[in-house]
Coordinates of C-alpha atoms in Angstrom, one line a residue:
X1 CA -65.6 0.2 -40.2
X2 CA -65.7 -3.9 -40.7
X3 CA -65.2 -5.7 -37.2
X4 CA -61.9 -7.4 -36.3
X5 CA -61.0 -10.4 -38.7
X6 CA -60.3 -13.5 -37.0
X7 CA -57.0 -13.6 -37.8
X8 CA -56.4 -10.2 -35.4
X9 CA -58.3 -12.3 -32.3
X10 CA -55.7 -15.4 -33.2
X11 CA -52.9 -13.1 -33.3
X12 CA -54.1 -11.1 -29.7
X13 CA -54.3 -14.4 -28.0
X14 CA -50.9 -15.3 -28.7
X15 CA -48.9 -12.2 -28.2
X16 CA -51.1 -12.4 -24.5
X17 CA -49.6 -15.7 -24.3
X18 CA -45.9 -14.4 -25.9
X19 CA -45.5 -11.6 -22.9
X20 CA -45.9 -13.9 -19.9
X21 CA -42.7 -16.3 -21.7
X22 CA -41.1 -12.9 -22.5
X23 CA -40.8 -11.3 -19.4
X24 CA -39.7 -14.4 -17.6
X25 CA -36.9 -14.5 -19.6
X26 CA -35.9 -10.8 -19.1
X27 CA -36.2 -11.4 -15.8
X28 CA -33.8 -14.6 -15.8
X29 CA -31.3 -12.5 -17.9
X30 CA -31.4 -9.5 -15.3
X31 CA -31.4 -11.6 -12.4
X32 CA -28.3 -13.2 -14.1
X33 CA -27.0 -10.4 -14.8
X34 CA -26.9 -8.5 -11.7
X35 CA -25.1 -11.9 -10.1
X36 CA -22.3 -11.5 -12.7
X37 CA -21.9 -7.9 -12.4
X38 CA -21.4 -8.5 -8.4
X39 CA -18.6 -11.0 -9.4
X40 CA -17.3 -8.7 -11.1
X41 CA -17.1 -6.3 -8.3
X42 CA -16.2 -8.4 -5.9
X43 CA -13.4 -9.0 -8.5
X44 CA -12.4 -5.1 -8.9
X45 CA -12.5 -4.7 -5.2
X46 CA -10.0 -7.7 -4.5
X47 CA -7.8 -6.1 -7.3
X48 CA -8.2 -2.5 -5.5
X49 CA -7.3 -3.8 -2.5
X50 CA -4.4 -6.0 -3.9
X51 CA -3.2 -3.0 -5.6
X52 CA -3.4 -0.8 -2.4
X53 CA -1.8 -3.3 -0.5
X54 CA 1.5 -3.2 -3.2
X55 CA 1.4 0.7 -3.4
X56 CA 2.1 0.6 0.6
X57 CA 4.6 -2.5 0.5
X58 CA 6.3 -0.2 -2.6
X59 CA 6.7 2.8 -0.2
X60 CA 8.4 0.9 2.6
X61 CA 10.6 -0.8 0.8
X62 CA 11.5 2.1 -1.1
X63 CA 11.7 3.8 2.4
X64 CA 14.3 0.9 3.3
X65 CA 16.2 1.2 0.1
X66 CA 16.9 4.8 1.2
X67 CA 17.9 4.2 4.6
X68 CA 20.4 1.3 3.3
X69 CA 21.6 3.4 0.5
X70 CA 22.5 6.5 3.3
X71 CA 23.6 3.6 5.6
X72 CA 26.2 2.6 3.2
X73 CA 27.6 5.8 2.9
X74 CA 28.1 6.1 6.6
X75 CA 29.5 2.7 6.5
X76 CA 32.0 3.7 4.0
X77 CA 32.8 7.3 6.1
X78 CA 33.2 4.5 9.0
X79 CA 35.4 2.2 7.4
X80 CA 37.5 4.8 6.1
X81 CA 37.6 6.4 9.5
X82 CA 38.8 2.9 10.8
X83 CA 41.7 2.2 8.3
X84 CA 42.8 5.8 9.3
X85 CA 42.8 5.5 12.9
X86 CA 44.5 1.4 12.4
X87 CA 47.5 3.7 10.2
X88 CA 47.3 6.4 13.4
X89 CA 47.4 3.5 16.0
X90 CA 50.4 1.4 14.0
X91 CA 52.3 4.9 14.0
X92 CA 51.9 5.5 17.5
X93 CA 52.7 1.9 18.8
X94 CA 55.8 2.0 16.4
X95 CA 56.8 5.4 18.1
X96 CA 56.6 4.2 21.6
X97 CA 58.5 0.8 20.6
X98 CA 61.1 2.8 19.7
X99 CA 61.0 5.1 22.8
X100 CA 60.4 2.0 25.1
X101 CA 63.8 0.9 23.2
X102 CA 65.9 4.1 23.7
X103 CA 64.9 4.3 26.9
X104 CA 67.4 2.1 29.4
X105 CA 65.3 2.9 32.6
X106 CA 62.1 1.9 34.2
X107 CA 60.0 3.6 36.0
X108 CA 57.5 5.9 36.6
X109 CA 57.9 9.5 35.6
X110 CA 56.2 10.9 39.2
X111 CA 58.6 9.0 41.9
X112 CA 62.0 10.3 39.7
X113 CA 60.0 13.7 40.5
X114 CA 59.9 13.1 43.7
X115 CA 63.7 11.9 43.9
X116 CA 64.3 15.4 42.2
X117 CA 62.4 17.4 45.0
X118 CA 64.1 15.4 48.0
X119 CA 67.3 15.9 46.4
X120 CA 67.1 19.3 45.6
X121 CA 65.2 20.4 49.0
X122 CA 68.5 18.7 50.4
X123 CA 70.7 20.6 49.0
X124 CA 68.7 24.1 49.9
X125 CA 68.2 23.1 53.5
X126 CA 71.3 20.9 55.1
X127 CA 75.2 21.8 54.3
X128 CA 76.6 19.2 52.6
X129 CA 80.1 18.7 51.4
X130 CA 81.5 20.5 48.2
X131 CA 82.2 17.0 46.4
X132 CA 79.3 15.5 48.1
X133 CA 77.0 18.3 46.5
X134 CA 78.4 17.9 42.8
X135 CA 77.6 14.2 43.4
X136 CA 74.1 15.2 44.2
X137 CA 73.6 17.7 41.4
X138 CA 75.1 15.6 38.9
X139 CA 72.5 12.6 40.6
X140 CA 69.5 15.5 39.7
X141 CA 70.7 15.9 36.5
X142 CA 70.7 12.3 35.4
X143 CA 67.5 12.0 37.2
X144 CA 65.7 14.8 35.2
X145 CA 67.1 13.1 31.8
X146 CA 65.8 9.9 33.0
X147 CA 62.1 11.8 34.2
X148 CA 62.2 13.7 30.8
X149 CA 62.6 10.0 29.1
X150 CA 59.8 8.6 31.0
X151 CA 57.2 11.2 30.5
X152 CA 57.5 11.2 26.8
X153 CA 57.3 6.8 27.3
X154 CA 54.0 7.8 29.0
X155 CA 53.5 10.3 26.7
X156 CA 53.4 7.5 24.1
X157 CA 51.7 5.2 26.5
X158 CA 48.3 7.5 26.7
X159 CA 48.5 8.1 22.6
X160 CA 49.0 4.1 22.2
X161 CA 46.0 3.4 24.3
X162 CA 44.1 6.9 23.0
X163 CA 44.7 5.4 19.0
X164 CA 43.5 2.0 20.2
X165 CA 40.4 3.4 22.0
X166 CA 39.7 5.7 18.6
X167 CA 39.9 2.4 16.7
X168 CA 38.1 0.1 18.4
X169 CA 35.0 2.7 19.1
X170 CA 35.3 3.6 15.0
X171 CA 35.5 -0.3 14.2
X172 CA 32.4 -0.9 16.1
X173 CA 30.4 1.9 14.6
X174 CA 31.4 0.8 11.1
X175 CA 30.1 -2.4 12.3
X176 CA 27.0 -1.7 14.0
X177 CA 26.2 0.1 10.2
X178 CA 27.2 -2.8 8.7
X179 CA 24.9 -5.1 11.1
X180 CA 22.1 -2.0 10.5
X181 CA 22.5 -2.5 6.3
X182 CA 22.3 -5.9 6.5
X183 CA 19.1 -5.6 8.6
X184 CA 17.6 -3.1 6.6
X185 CA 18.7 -4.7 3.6
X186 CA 16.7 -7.9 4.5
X187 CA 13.3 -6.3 5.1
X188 CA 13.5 -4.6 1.9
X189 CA 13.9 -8.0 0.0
X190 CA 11.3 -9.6 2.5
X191 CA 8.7 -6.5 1.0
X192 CA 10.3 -6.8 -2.5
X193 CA 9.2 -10.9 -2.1
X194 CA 5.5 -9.9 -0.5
X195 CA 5.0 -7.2 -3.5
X196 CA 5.9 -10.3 -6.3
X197 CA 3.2 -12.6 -4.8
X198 CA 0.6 -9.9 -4.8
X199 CA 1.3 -9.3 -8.2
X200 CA 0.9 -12.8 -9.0
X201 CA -2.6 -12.8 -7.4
X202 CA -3.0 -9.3 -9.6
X203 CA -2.3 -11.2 -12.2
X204 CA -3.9 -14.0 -11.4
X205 CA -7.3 -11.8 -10.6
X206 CA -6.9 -9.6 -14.2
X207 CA -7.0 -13.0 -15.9
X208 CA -10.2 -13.6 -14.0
X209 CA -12.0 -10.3 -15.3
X210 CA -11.8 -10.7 -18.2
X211 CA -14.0 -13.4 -19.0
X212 CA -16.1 -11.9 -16.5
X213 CA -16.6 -9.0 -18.5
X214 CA -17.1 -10.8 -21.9
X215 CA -19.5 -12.4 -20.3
X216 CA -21.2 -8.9 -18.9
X217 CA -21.1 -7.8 -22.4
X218 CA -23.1 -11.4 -24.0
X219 CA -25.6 -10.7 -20.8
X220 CA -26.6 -7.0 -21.8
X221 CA -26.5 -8.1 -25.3
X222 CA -29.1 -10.7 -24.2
X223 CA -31.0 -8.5 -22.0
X224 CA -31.5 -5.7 -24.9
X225 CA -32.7 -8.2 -27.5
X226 CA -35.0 -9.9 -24.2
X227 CA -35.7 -6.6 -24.0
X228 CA -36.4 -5.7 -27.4
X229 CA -38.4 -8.9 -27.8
X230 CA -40.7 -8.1 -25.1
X231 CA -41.3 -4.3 -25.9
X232 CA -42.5 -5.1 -29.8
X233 CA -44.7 -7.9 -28.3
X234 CA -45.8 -5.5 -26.3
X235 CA -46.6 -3.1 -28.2
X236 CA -48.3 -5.1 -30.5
X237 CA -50.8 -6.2 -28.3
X238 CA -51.2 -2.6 -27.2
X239 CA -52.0 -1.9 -30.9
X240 CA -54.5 -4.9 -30.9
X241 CA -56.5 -4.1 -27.8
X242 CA -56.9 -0.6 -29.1
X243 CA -58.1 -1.9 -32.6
X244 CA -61.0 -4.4 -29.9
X245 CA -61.5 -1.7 -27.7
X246 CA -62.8 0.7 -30.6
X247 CA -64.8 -1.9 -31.9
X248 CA -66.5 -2.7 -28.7
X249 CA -66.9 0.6 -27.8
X250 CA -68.3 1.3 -31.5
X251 CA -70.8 -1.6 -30.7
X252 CA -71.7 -0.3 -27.5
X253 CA -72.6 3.1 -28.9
X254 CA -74.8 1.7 -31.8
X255 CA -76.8 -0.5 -29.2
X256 CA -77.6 2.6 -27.2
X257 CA -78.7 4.7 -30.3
X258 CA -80.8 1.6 -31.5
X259 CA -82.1 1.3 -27.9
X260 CA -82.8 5.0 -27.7
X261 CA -84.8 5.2 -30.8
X262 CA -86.7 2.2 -29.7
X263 CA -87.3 4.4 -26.5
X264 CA -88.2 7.2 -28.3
X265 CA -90.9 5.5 -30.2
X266 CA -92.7 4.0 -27.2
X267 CA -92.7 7.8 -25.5
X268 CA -94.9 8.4 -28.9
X269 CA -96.8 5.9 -28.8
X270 CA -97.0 6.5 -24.8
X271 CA -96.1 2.9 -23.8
X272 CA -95.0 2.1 -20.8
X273 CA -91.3 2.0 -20.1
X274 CA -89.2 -0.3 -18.5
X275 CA -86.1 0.2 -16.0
X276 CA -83.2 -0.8 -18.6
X277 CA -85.9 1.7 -21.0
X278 CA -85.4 4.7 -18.6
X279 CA -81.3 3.8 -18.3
X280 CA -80.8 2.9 -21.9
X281 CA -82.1 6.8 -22.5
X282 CA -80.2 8.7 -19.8
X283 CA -76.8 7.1 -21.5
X284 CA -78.1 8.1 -25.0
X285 CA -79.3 11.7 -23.9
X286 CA -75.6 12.1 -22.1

């Protein structure tokens, strides 16, 4: 086998001076790398975030929309309720008008009662006269007409002030609902108003990806052909050294069988041999 040409010692030195250059650079490109792909997750975790922040908002203001939806209902139920109980209340305050009309006297219903009772309780304990007593019954009788009048004034009294209580307490439910869906109603638009400025920055962050990621791609791209690069350098020179390796080791073995022989012919002629002699003949004979 010829030695190495010189060409193939040219060539060694510079791939050794090639893989220093080549590794740099595939170090450069990782290093960069690895700082873009953390941008990108930083990124990714803003837009996680963002988007867990909107699916809660969504939830409560669909939980708001609910609650104003059902409280329109009841405010409907209630404002029904309260043009009912204003016809109920007109009727009732029409009806004792027309009683408070009919009815010529004034009073109240208990003290013709009593008039009644001391009247009658008269006639049952003293002795009155015979015309004197007709005066007295006939009295009773007007007297119970007149009672009978006033209890069904205050008859129409309690159901005037009844209808207007009924009213009034269904008039301020209907709206204290009203007051509720207006409430409610605003929240929901103040989390409809927060959901539209995350998405914005959702947007806004998606729009900042994607150049991010074009620009992951062009980095592993560089990093495979760095990459590529270094490995066929690499094994180039791997290939090289082996080729210099055999040959040294090739020219070490012939020096040791030339030295042995040398050896061997001063043990015939019984010369004296020499310390490299004696080692020189140990590595042949092993």
């Amino acid at each position: 086998m010829s030695e190495p040409s010189e060409e193939l010692r040219e060539e060694l030195e510079k791939k050794k001076q090639e893989v220093g250059p080549l590794r740099v650079q595939l170090r450069d490109v990782a290093y960069r790398g690895e700082q873009e792909f953390q941008e990108v997750c930083s990124v990714r975790d803003r837009l996680r975030s963002l988007q867990g922040n909107i699916k809660i908002l969504k939830q409560e203001r669909d939980s708001l929309t609910a609650q104003v939806k059902d409280l329109k209902q009841q405010r409907e139920q209630f404002n029904l309720a309260t043009r009912e109980k204003s016809e109920e209340k007109k009727k009732v305050e029409q009806k004792q008008q027309q009683l408070q009309q009919q009815t010529e006297v004034r009073g109240h219903p208990g003290r013709v009662r009593e008039q009644i009772r001391f009247l009658e309780q008269k006639l049952e304990t003293e002795v009155v006269p015979f015309e004197q007593e007709k005066k007295i019954r006939k009295q009773i009788k007007e007297l119970k007409v007149q009672g009978q009048q006033l209890e069904q004034l205050s008859t129409a009294w309690r159901e005037v002030n009844t209808a207007a209580a009924d009213f009034s307490q269904t008039r301020h439910k209907a709206q204290e609902t009203h007051q509720q869906v207006q409430e409610l109603a605003q929240q929901a638009q103040r989390k409809h108003e927060e959901i539209q400025k995350l998405l914005e920055q959702l947007k806004l962050l998606r729009e900042q990806l994607l150049p991010l990621a074009e620009k992951q791609r062009v980095r592993r791209e560089e990093h495979q052909a760095a990459q590529a690069a270094l490995q066929t350098v690499e094994k180039r020179l791997a290939e090289l050294r082996k080729v210099f390796q055999e040959e040294e080791e090739k020219s070490f073995s012939e020096k040791v069988r030339e030295k042995t022989a040398e050896v061997t012919e001063k043990l015939k002629a019984k010369k004296k041999l020499s310390m490299e002699d004696i080692l020189v003949f140990q590595a042949g004979k092993g």
